Amino acid sequence: MDGLTVALLLFRAQGLYYGVPAFQVLRSAHEPWDPERILPGLPWTLAQDVKRENTGLFLHTTGEKPYSVPIEGMEDVVDASLSRIRPFPDWLEPCVLLRGVWGVFLRNGRLYILLDFARVLGQKDCHGFIGT
């Protein structure tokens, strides 16, 4: 696994740090996002202080309009070596995978929670990354 990498888009939301496979994101824009198309199942999208003016990630989907994910800000896009991504322990993995969390990535002293938006959607209409 030493030579294998995945392009991760790193961002902040509700004070935590996350990463997603970059190919799942259509675009990132500082523009109002459609509250009717917010990606369901993410804890920070339920927060009262999410503002429509926040930056949004717009996802590749097969539907008419892309889902949007409100975020506080972009961090970076990096090619992460798969050897630096840590999966969860076996006893915890089934629970977190159901919620779209597939690992953690340490970069510059900061821990990023890795999400798969397709899993969050139940793999219905977003390009998936991890297997079922």
mmCIF file of N, CA and C in Angstrom:
data_model
loop_
_atom_site.group_PDB
_atom_site.id
_atom_site.type_symbol
_atom_site.label_atom_id
_atom_site.label_comp_id
_atom_site.label_asym_id
_atom_site.label_seq_id
_atom_site.Cartn_x
_atom_site.Cartn_y
_atom_site.Cartn_z
ATOM 1 N N MET A 1 0.810 -1.211 0.000
ATOM 2 C CA MET A 1 0.000 0.000 0.000
ATOM 3 C C MET A 1 0.846 1.265 0.000
ATOM 4 N N ASP A 2 2.151 1.167 0.050
ATOM 5 C CA ASP A 2 2.987 2.361 0.167
ATOM 6 C C ASP A 2 2.793 3.343 -0.966
ATOM 7 N N GLY A 3 2.661 2.892 -2.203
ATOM 8 C CA GLY A 3 2.567 3.805 -3.330
ATOM 9 C C GLY A 3 1.165 4.282 -3.652
ATOM 10 N N LEU A 4 0.144 3.705 -3.036
ATOM 11 C CA LEU A 4 -1.234 4.071 -3.344
ATOM 12 C C LEU A 4 -1.641 5.321 -2.580
ATOM 13 N N THR A 5 -2.304 6.233 -3.288
ATOM 14 C CA THR A 5 -2.775 7.459 -2.646
ATOM 15 C C THR A 5 -4.231 7.698 -3.006
ATOM 16 N N VAL A 6 -4.860 8.543 -2.227
ATOM 17 C CA VAL A 6 -6.215 8.998 -2.521
ATOM 18 C C VAL A 6 -6.221 10.514 -2.340
ATOM 19 N N ALA A 7 -6.842 11.208 -3.292
ATOM 20 C CA ALA A 7 -6.972 12.662 -3.185
ATOM 21 C C ALA A 7 -8.087 12.961 -2.193
ATOM 22 N N LEU A 8 -7.741 13.658 -1.121
ATOM 23 C CA LEU A 8 -8.706 14.024 -0.088
ATOM 24 C C LEU A 8 -8.936 15.523 -0.088
ATOM 25 N N LEU A 9 -10.180 15.905 -0.003
ATOM 26 C CA LEU A 9 -10.549 17.302 0.183
ATOM 27 C C LEU A 9 -10.780 17.478 1.678
ATOM 28 N N LEU A 10 -10.000 18.342 2.312
ATOM 29 C CA LEU A 10 -10.047 18.548 3.753
ATOM 30 C C LEU A 10 -10.807 19.831 4.065
ATOM 31 N N PHE A 11 -11.693 19.765 5.092
ATOM 32 C CA PHE A 11 -12.507 20.932 5.437
ATOM 33 C C PHE A 11 -12.860 20.939 6.922
ATOM 34 N N ARG A 12 -13.401 22.080 7.383
ATOM 35 C CA ARG A 12 -13.864 22.260 8.754
ATOM 36 C C ARG A 12 -15.377 22.383 8.771
ATOM 37 N N ALA A 13 -15.988 21.793 9.805
ATOM 38 C CA ALA A 13 -17.426 21.943 10.021
ATOM 39 C C ALA A 13 -17.700 21.804 11.510
ATOM 40 N N GLN A 14 -18.393 22.767 12.078
ATOM 41 C CA GLN A 14 -18.727 22.776 13.502
ATOM 42 C C GLN A 14 -17.504 22.537 14.391
ATOM 43 N N GLY A 15 -16.384 23.129 14.007
ATOM 44 C CA GLY A 15 -15.185 23.064 14.820
ATOM 45 C C GLY A 15 -14.379 21.783 14.702
ATOM 46 N N LEU A 16 -14.829 20.825 13.899
ATOM 47 C CA LEU A 16 -14.094 19.580 13.689
ATOM 48 C C LEU A 16 -13.530 19.557 12.272
ATOM 49 N N TYR A 17 -12.599 18.646 12.040
ATOM 50 C CA TYR A 17 -11.927 18.551 10.749
ATOM 51 C C TYR A 17 -12.292 17.240 10.067
ATOM 52 N N TYR A 18 -12.607 17.337 8.769
ATOM 53 C CA TYR A 18 -13.070 16.196 7.994
ATOM 54 C C TYR A 18 -12.321 16.119 6.675
ATOM 55 N N GLY A 19 -12.359 14.943 6.069
ATOM 56 C CA GLY A 19 -11.831 14.742 4.733
ATOM 57 C C GLY A 19 -12.769 13.831 3.964
ATOM 58 N N VAL A 20 -12.868 14.071 2.666
ATOM 59 C CA VAL A 20 -13.669 13.216 1.784
ATOM 60 C C VAL A 20 -12.863 12.962 0.515
ATOM 61 N N PRO A 21 -13.111 11.841 -0.144
ATOM 62 C CA PRO A 21 -12.470 11.630 -1.441
ATOM 63 C C PRO A 21 -12.851 12.785 -2.375
ATOM 64 N N ALA A 22 -11.860 13.430 -2.934
ATOM 65 C CA ALA A 22 -12.101 14.645 -3.722
ATOM 66 C C ALA A 22 -13.041 14.415 -4.903
ATOM 67 N N PHE A 23 -13.037 13.221 -5.482
ATOM 68 C CA PHE A 23 -13.879 12.990 -6.654
ATOM 69 C C PHE A 23 -15.371 13.015 -6.321
ATOM 70 N N GLN A 24 -15.726 12.938 -5.037
ATOM 71 C CA GLN A 24 -17.139 12.999 -4.668
ATOM 72 C C GLN A 24 -17.681 14.430 -4.674
ATOM 73 N N VAL A 25 -16.793 15.400 -4.769
ATOM 74 C CA VAL A 25 -17.211 16.806 -4.695
ATOM 75 C C VAL A 25 -17.173 17.421 -6.091
ATOM 76 N N LEU A 26 -18.310 17.941 -6.501
ATOM 77 C CA LEU A 26 -18.442 18.603 -7.795
ATOM 78 C C LEU A 26 -17.733 19.951 -7.770
ATOM 79 N N ARG A 27 -18.018 20.718 -6.696
ATOM 80 C CA ARG A 27 -17.361 22.023 -6.543
ATOM 81 C C ARG A 27 -17.501 22.492 -5.105
ATOM 82 N N SER A 28 -16.661 23.435 -4.750
ATOM 83 C CA SER A 28 -16.747 24.117 -3.470
ATOM 84 C C SER A 28 -16.976 25.574 -3.790
ATOM 85 N N ALA A 29 -17.931 26.172 -3.136
ATOM 86 C CA ALA A 29 -18.230 27.557 -3.471
ATOM 87 C C ALA A 29 -18.713 28.310 -2.249
ATOM 88 N N HIS A 30 -18.351 29.568 -2.198
ATOM 89 C CA HIS A 30 -18.880 30.438 -1.154
ATOM 90 C C HIS A 30 -20.135 31.084 -1.744
ATOM 91 N N GLU A 31 -21.190 30.310 -1.744
ATOM 92 C CA GLU A 31 -22.454 30.759 -2.305
ATOM 93 C C GLU A 31 -23.575 30.123 -1.502
ATOM 94 N N PRO A 32 -24.733 30.744 -1.489
ATOM 95 C CA PRO A 32 -25.847 30.127 -0.756
ATOM 96 C C PRO A 32 -26.156 28.749 -1.310
ATOM 97 N N TRP A 33 -26.408 27.814 -0.418
ATOM 98 C CA TRP A 33 -26.755 26.464 -0.817
ATOM 99 C C TRP A 33 -28.224 26.253 -0.540
ATOM 100 N N ASP A 34 -28.805 25.328 -1.240
ATOM 101 C CA ASP A 34 -30.235 25.051 -1.164
ATOM 102 C C ASP A 34 -30.546 24.240 0.092
ATOM 103 N N PRO A 35 -31.288 24.803 1.048
ATOM 104 C CA PRO A 35 -31.584 24.054 2.272
ATOM 105 C C PRO A 35 -32.395 22.783 2.012
ATOM 106 N N GLU A 36 -33.066 22.712 0.870
ATOM 107 C CA GLU A 36 -33.833 21.513 0.524
ATOM 108 C C GLU A 36 -32.932 20.379 0.036
ATOM 109 N N ARG A 37 -31.676 20.697 -0.296
ATOM 110 C CA ARG A 37 -30.761 19.685 -0.837
ATOM 111 C C ARG A 37 -29.553 19.441 0.070
ATOM 112 N N ILE A 38 -29.682 19.753 1.358
ATOM 113 C CA ILE A 38 -28.587 19.471 2.287
ATOM 114 C C ILE A 38 -28.460 17.963 2.441
ATOM 115 N N LEU A 39 -27.238 17.485 2.393
ATOM 116 C CA LEU A 39 -26.984 16.058 2.560
ATOM 117 C C LEU A 39 -27.491 15.630 3.928
ATOM 118 N N PRO A 40 -28.444 14.708 3.983
ATOM 119 C CA PRO A 40 -28.974 14.267 5.277
ATOM 120 C C PRO A 40 -27.990 13.356 5.995
ATOM 121 N N GLY A 41 -28.101 13.309 7.309
ATOM 122 C CA GLY A 41 -27.318 12.363 8.088
ATOM 123 C C GLY A 41 -26.000 12.875 8.624
ATOM 124 N N LEU A 42 -25.673 14.144 8.394
ATOM 125 C CA LEU A 42 -24.441 14.699 8.945
ATOM 126 C C LEU A 42 -24.798 15.535 10.174
ATOM 127 N N PRO A 43 -24.124 15.303 11.303
ATOM 128 C CA PRO A 43 -24.541 15.965 12.543
ATOM 129 C C PRO A 43 -24.512 17.488 12.486
ATOM 130 N N TRP A 44 -23.528 18.081 11.789
ATOM 131 C CA TRP A 44 -23.460 19.537 11.809
ATOM 132 C C TRP A 44 -24.535 20.202 10.956
ATOM 133 N N THR A 45 -25.179 19.472 10.059
ATOM 134 C CA THR A 45 -26.241 20.092 9.256
ATOM 135 C C THR A 45 -27.505 20.289 10.077
ATOM 136 N N LEU A 46 -27.562 19.686 11.254
ATOM 137 C CA LEU A 46 -28.710 19.866 12.138
ATOM 138 C C LEU A 46 -28.495 21.024 13.102
ATOM 139 N N ALA A 47 -27.290 21.572 13.156
ATOM 140 C CA ALA A 47 -26.980 22.635 14.110
ATOM 141 C C ALA A 47 -27.757 23.907 13.785
ATOM 142 N N GLN A 48 -28.136 24.613 14.828
ATOM 143 C CA GLN A 48 -28.916 25.837 14.667
ATOM 144 C C GLN A 48 -28.113 26.973 14.032
ATOM 145 N N ASP A 49 -26.792 26.949 14.203
ATOM 146 C CA ASP A 49 -25.995 28.091 13.740
ATOM 147 C C ASP A 49 -25.404 27.903 12.343
ATOM 148 N N VAL A 50 -25.867 26.926 11.597
ATOM 149 C CA VAL A 50 -25.418 26.776 10.212
ATOM 150 C C VAL A 50 -26.080 27.876 9.394
ATOM 151 N N LYS A 51 -25.267 28.703 8.788
ATOM 152 C CA LYS A 51 -25.789 29.843 8.030
ATOM 153 C C LYS A 51 -25.787 29.526 6.544
ATOM 154 N N ARG A 52 -26.780 30.035 5.854
ATOM 155 C CA ARG A 52 -26.863 29.783 4.416
ATOM 156 C C ARG A 52 -25.715 30.410 3.650
ATOM 157 N N GLU A 53 -25.052 31.384 4.248
ATOM 158 C CA GLU A 53 -23.947 32.051 3.548
ATOM 159 C C GLU A 53 -22.652 31.260 3.673
ATOM 160 N N ASN A 54 -22.615 30.251 4.540
ATOM 161 C CA ASN A 54 -21.398 29.454 4.691
ATOM 162 C C ASN A 54 -20.983 28.856 3.351
ATOM 163 N N THR A 55 -19.701 28.528 3.264
ATOM 164 C CA THR A 55 -19.208 27.808 2.096
ATOM 165 C C THR A 55 -19.932 26.478 2.005
ATOM 166 N N GLY A 56 -20.165 26.030 0.807
ATOM 167 C CA GLY A 56 -20.805 24.736 0.625
ATOM 168 C C GLY A 56 -19.996 23.850 -0.298
ATOM 169 N N LEU A 57 -20.048 22.555 -0.024
ATOM 170 C CA LEU A 57 -19.535 21.570 -0.950
ATOM 171 C C LEU A 57 -20.732 21.058 -1.729
ATOM 172 N N PHE A 58 -20.596 20.939 -3.016
ATOM 173 C CA PHE A 58 -21.682 20.446 -3.855
ATOM 174 C C PHE A 58 -21.238 19.114 -4.431
ATOM 175 N N LEU A 59 -22.049 18.070 -4.223
ATOM 176 C CA LEU A 59 -21.628 16.707 -4.494
ATOM 177 C C LEU A 59 -22.026 16.229 -5.874
ATOM 178 N N HIS A 60 -21.201 15.343 -6.429
ATOM 179 C CA HIS A 60 -21.563 14.630 -7.655
ATOM 180 C C HIS A 60 -22.733 13.717 -7.332
ATOM 181 N N THR A 61 -23.849 13.896 -7.986
ATOM 182 C CA THR A 61 -25.001 13.017 -7.787
ATOM 183 C C THR A 61 -25.622 12.717 -9.143
ATOM 184 N N THR A 62 -26.511 11.745 -9.157
ATOM 185 C CA THR A 62 -27.214 11.421 -10.394
ATOM 186 C C THR A 62 -28.544 12.151 -10.470
ATOM 187 N N GLY A 63 -28.918 12.853 -9.417
ATOM 188 C CA GLY A 63 -30.174 13.596 -9.398
ATOM 189 C C GLY A 63 -30.078 14.883 -10.191
ATOM 190 N N GLU A 64 -31.185 15.631 -10.217
ATOM 191 C CA GLU A 64 -31.220 16.885 -10.973
ATOM 192 C C GLU A 64 -30.293 17.938 -10.373
ATOM 193 N N LYS A 65 -30.337 18.091 -9.055
ATOM 194 C CA LYS A 65 -29.506 19.091 -8.397
ATOM 195 C C LYS A 65 -28.563 18.375 -7.433
ATOM 196 N N PRO A 66 -27.335 18.868 -7.316
ATOM 197 C CA PRO A 66 -26.406 18.212 -6.390
ATOM 198 C C PRO A 66 -26.798 18.463 -4.938
ATOM 199 N N TYR A 67 -26.502 17.499 -4.082
ATOM 200 C CA TYR A 67 -26.630 17.733 -2.647
ATOM 201 C C TYR A 67 -25.590 18.752 -2.240
ATOM 202 N N SER A 68 -25.898 19.507 -1.183
ATOM 203 C CA SER A 68 -24.930 20.459 -0.668
ATOM 204 C C SER A 68 -24.598 20.107 0.778
ATOM 205 N N VAL A 69 -23.381 20.444 1.161
ATOM 206 C CA VAL A 69 -22.899 20.221 2.511
ATOM 207 C C VAL A 69 -22.337 21.549 3.008
ATOM 208 N N PRO A 70 -23.010 22.194 3.972
ATOM 209 C CA PRO A 70 -22.476 23.449 4.495
ATOM 210 C C PRO A 70 -21.231 23.183 5.341
ATOM 211 N N ILE A 71 -20.206 23.985 5.138
ATOM 212 C CA ILE A 71 -18.960 23.835 5.896
ATOM 213 C C ILE A 71 -18.503 25.213 6.361
ATOM 214 N N GLU A 72 -17.607 25.221 7.338
ATOM 215 C CA GLU A 72 -17.038 26.491 7.801
ATOM 216 C C GLU A 72 -15.952 26.975 6.864
ATOM 217 N N GLY A 73 -15.217 26.066 6.287
ATOM 218 C CA GLY A 73 -14.161 26.482 5.381
ATOM 219 C C GLY A 73 -13.347 25.319 4.868
ATOM 220 N N MET A 74 -12.716 25.557 3.746
ATOM 221 C CA MET A 74 -11.828 24.578 3.130
ATOM 222 C C MET A 74 -10.475 24.628 3.822
ATOM 223 N N GLU A 75 -9.820 23.488 3.910
ATOM 224 C CA GLU A 75 -8.473 23.407 4.452
ATOM 225 C C GLU A 75 -7.462 23.188 3.334
ATOM 226 N N ASP A 76 -7.671 22.120 2.537
ATOM 227 C CA ASP A 76 -6.684 21.778 1.513
ATOM 228 C C ASP A 76 -7.201 20.604 0.688
ATOM 229 N N VAL A 77 -6.536 20.332 -0.408
ATOM 230 C CA VAL A 77 -6.720 19.090 -1.157
ATOM 231 C C VAL A 77 -5.342 18.448 -1.192
ATOM 232 N N VAL A 78 -5.268 17.194 -0.701
ATOM 233 C CA VAL A 78 -3.978 16.520 -0.584
ATOM 234 C C VAL A 78 -4.058 15.115 -1.172
ATOM 235 N N ASP A 79 -2.927 14.622 -1.634
ATOM 236 C CA ASP A 79 -2.807 13.219 -2.005
ATOM 237 C C ASP A 79 -2.301 12.486 -0.772
ATOM 238 N N ALA A 80 -3.183 11.713 -0.144
ATOM 239 C CA ALA A 80 -2.849 11.020 1.095
ATOM 240 C C ALA A 80 -2.447 9.582 0.792
ATOM 241 N N SER A 81 -1.315 9.180 1.310
ATOM 242 C CA SER A 81 -0.881 7.792 1.171
ATOM 243 C C SER A 81 -1.831 6.907 1.983
ATOM 244 N N LEU A 82 -2.282 5.828 1.381
ATOM 245 C CA LEU A 82 -3.185 4.922 2.087
ATOM 246 C C LEU A 82 -2.532 4.349 3.340
ATOM 247 N N SER A 83 -1.214 4.275 3.377
ATOM 248 C CA SER A 83 -0.528 3.764 4.563
ATOM 249 C C SER A 83 -0.640 4.735 5.741
ATOM 250 N N ARG A 84 -0.994 5.999 5.481
ATOM 251 C CA ARG A 84 -1.143 6.993 6.560
ATOM 252 C C ARG A 84 -2.583 7.129 7.043
ATOM 253 N N ILE A 85 -3.504 6.429 6.388
ATOM 254 C CA ILE A 85 -4.905 6.466 6.799
ATOM 255 C C ILE A 85 -5.144 5.299 7.749
ATOM 256 N N ARG A 86 -5.738 5.606 8.891
ATOM 257 C CA ARG A 86 -5.969 4.588 9.910
ATOM 258 C C ARG A 86 -7.435 4.183 9.937
ATOM 259 N N PRO A 87 -7.697 2.883 9.756
ATOM 260 C CA PRO A 87 -9.078 2.413 9.889
ATOM 261 C C PRO A 87 -9.455 2.337 11.368
ATOM 262 N N PHE A 88 -10.716 2.107 11.619
ATOM 263 C CA PHE A 88 -11.185 1.964 12.992
ATOM 264 C C PHE A 88 -10.975 0.521 13.456
ATOM 265 N N PRO A 89 -10.924 0.308 14.779
ATOM 266 C CA PRO A 89 -10.801 -1.073 15.284
ATOM 267 C C PRO A 89 -11.984 -1.923 14.816
ATOM 268 N N ASP A 90 -11.752 -3.227 14.698
ATOM 269 C CA ASP A 90 -12.781 -4.146 14.203
ATOM 270 C C ASP A 90 -14.098 -4.034 14.963
ATOM 271 N N TRP A 91 -14.032 -3.843 16.269
ATOM 272 C CA TRP A 91 -15.259 -3.811 17.070
ATOM 273 C C TRP A 91 -16.067 -2.538 16.826
ATOM 274 N N LEU A 92 -15.449 -1.488 16.336
ATOM 275 C CA LEU A 92 -16.130 -0.221 16.110
ATOM 276 C C LEU A 92 -16.507 -0.003 14.642
ATOM 277 N N GLU A 93 -15.782 -0.640 13.751
ATOM 278 C CA GLU A 93 -15.930 -0.390 12.317
ATOM 279 C C GLU A 93 -17.358 -0.555 11.780
ATOM 280 N N PRO A 94 -18.096 -1.620 12.114
ATOM 281 C CA PRO A 94 -19.453 -1.749 11.548
ATOM 282 C C PRO A 94 -20.359 -0.561 11.877
ATOM 283 N N CYS A 95 -20.223 -0.029 13.069
ATOM 284 C CA CYS A 95 -21.059 1.102 13.483
ATOM 285 C C CYS A 95 -20.701 2.376 12.727
ATOM 286 N N VAL A 96 -19.415 2.687 12.621
ATOM 287 C CA VAL A 96 -19.016 3.935 11.974
ATOM 288 C C VAL A 96 -19.198 3.873 10.463
ATOM 289 N N LEU A 97 -19.002 2.701 9.863
ATOM 290 C CA LEU A 97 -19.202 2.583 8.416
ATOM 291 C C LEU A 97 -20.641 2.898 8.017
ATOM 292 N N LEU A 98 -21.582 2.506 8.850
ATOM 293 C CA LEU A 98 -22.990 2.801 8.561
ATOM 294 C C LEU A 98 -23.242 4.298 8.503
ATOM 295 N N ARG A 99 -22.451 5.067 9.205
ATOM 296 C CA ARG A 99 -22.604 6.522 9.227
ATOM 297 C C ARG A 99 -21.708 7.221 8.209
ATOM 298 N N GLY A 100 -20.993 6.441 7.403
ATOM 299 C CA GLY A 100 -20.169 7.030 6.366
ATOM 300 C C GLY A 100 -18.749 7.362 6.783
ATOM 301 N N VAL A 101 -18.370 7.032 8.007
ATOM 302 C CA VAL A 101 -17.014 7.306 8.493
ATOM 303 C C VAL A 101 -16.168 6.069 8.215
ATOM 304 N N TRP A 102 -15.028 6.255 7.545
ATOM 305 C CA TRP A 102 -14.237 5.082 7.168
ATOM 306 C C TRP A 102 -12.802 5.107 7.660
ATOM 307 N N GLY A 103 -12.375 6.163 8.315
ATOM 308 C CA GLY A 103 -11.014 6.191 8.834
ATOM 309 C C GLY A 103 -10.652 7.555 9.368
ATOM 310 N N VAL A 104 -9.408 7.682 9.795
ATOM 311 C CA VAL A 104 -8.874 8.961 10.251
ATOM 312 C C VAL A 104 -7.521 9.188 9.581
ATOM 313 N N PHE A 105 -7.189 10.449 9.453
ATOM 314 C CA PHE A 105 -5.961 10.846 8.765
ATOM 315 C C PHE A 105 -5.313 11.952 9.591
ATOM 316 N N LEU A 106 -4.059 11.756 9.963
ATOM 317 C CA LEU A 106 -3.326 12.743 10.745
ATOM 318 C C LEU A 106 -2.455 13.564 9.805
ATOM 319 N N ARG A 107 -2.622 14.887 9.881
ATOM 320 C CA ARG A 107 -1.835 15.787 9.028
ATOM 321 C C ARG A 107 -1.501 17.046 9.808
ATOM 322 N N ASN A 108 -0.222 17.365 9.894
ATOM 323 C CA ASN A 108 0.244 18.560 10.594
ATOM 324 C C ASN A 108 -0.321 18.650 12.017
ATOM 325 N N GLY A 109 -0.353 17.526 12.705
ATOM 326 C CA GLY A 109 -0.827 17.501 14.081
ATOM 327 C C GLY A 109 -2.335 17.580 14.247
ATOM 328 N N ARG A 110 -3.066 17.537 13.163
ATOM 329 C CA ARG A 110 -4.526 17.644 13.203
ATOM 330 C C ARG A 110 -5.135 16.340 12.705
ATOM 331 N N LEU A 111 -6.142 15.854 13.419
ATOM 332 C CA LEU A 111 -6.816 14.609 13.064
ATOM 333 C C LEU A 111 -8.047 14.922 12.221
ATOM 334 N N TYR A 112 -8.122 14.309 11.045
ATOM 335 C CA TYR A 112 -9.256 14.481 10.139
ATOM 336 C C TYR A 112 -10.098 13.216 10.145
ATOM 337 N N ILE A 113 -11.393 13.359 10.323
ATOM 338 C CA ILE A 113 -12.336 12.253 10.247
ATOM 339 C C ILE A 113 -12.688 12.083 8.774
ATOM 340 N N LEU A 114 -12.501 10.885 8.246
ATOM 341 C CA LEU A 114 -12.725 10.647 6.820
ATOM 342 C C LEU A 114 -14.136 10.128 6.577
ATOM 343 N N LEU A 115 -14.844 10.812 5.683
ATOM 344 C CA LEU A 115 -16.226 10.477 5.359
ATOM 345 C C LEU A 115 -16.340 9.970 3.938
ATOM 346 N N ASP A 116 -17.329 9.152 3.711
ATOM 347 C CA ASP A 116 -17.713 8.730 2.365
ATOM 348 C C ASP A 116 -19.158 9.189 2.185
ATOM 349 N N PHE A 117 -19.356 10.251 1.401
ATOM 350 C CA PHE A 117 -20.699 10.818 1.230
ATOM 351 C C PHE A 117 -21.681 9.814 0.636
ATOM 352 N N ALA A 118 -21.193 8.870 -0.164
ATOM 353 C CA ALA A 118 -22.090 7.860 -0.734
ATOM 354 C C ALA A 118 -22.692 6.998 0.367
ATOM 355 N N ARG A 119 -21.889 6.651 1.355
ATOM 356 C CA ARG A 119 -22.417 5.867 2.485
ATOM 357 C C ARG A 119 -23.414 6.683 3.288
ATOM 358 N N VAL A 120 -23.135 7.968 3.465
ATOM 359 C CA VAL A 120 -24.070 8.827 4.197
ATOM 360 C C VAL A 120 -25.424 8.824 3.488
ATOM 361 N N LEU A 121 -25.392 8.804 2.165
ATOM 362 C CA LEU A 121 -26.631 8.791 1.368
ATOM 363 C C LEU A 121 -27.227 7.395 1.218
ATOM 364 N N GLY A 122 -26.583 6.397 1.757
ATOM 365 C CA GLY A 122 -27.043 5.035 1.536
ATOM 366 C C GLY A 122 -26.688 4.550 0.145
ATOM 367 N N GLN A 123 -25.694 5.153 -0.487
ATOM 368 C CA GLN A 123 -25.189 4.824 -1.816
ATOM 369 C C GLN A 123 -26.266 4.870 -2.891
ATOM 370 N N LYS A 124 -27.246 5.730 -2.712
ATOM 371 C CA LYS A 124 -28.318 5.794 -3.702
ATOM 372 C C LYS A 124 -27.939 6.621 -4.923
ATOM 373 N N ASP A 125 -27.425 7.816 -4.684
ATOM 374 C CA ASP A 125 -27.164 8.656 -5.853
ATOM 375 C C ASP A 125 -25.926 9.534 -5.721
ATOM 376 N N CYS A 126 -24.868 8.965 -5.179
ATOM 377 C CA CYS A 126 -23.589 9.662 -5.090
ATOM 378 C C CYS A 126 -22.506 8.653 -5.446
ATOM 379 N N HIS A 127 -21.462 9.094 -6.110
ATOM 380 C CA HIS A 127 -20.370 8.189 -6.474
ATOM 381 C C HIS A 127 -19.696 7.677 -5.217
ATOM 382 N N GLY A 128 -19.649 6.361 -5.012
ATOM 383 C CA GLY A 128 -19.109 5.764 -3.802
ATOM 384 C C GLY A 128 -17.600 5.617 -3.819
ATOM 385 N N PHE A 129 -17.051 5.449 -2.658
ATOM 386 C CA PHE A 129 -15.613 5.275 -2.530
ATOM 387 C C PHE A 129 -15.278 3.921 -1.915
ATOM 388 N N ILE A 130 -15.877 3.602 -0.777
ATOM 389 C CA ILE A 130 -15.555 2.345 -0.120
ATOM 390 C C ILE A 130 -16.595 1.303 -0.466
ATOM 391 N N GLY A 131 -16.217 0.052 -0.390
ATOM 392 C CA GLY A 131 -17.116 -1.039 -0.758
ATOM 393 C C GLY A 131 -18.292 -1.190 0.187
ATOM 394 N N THR A 132 -19.266 -1.965 -0.237
ATOM 395 C CA THR A 132 -20.440 -2.208 0.597
ATOM 396 C C THR A 132 -20.208 -3.387 1.498
#
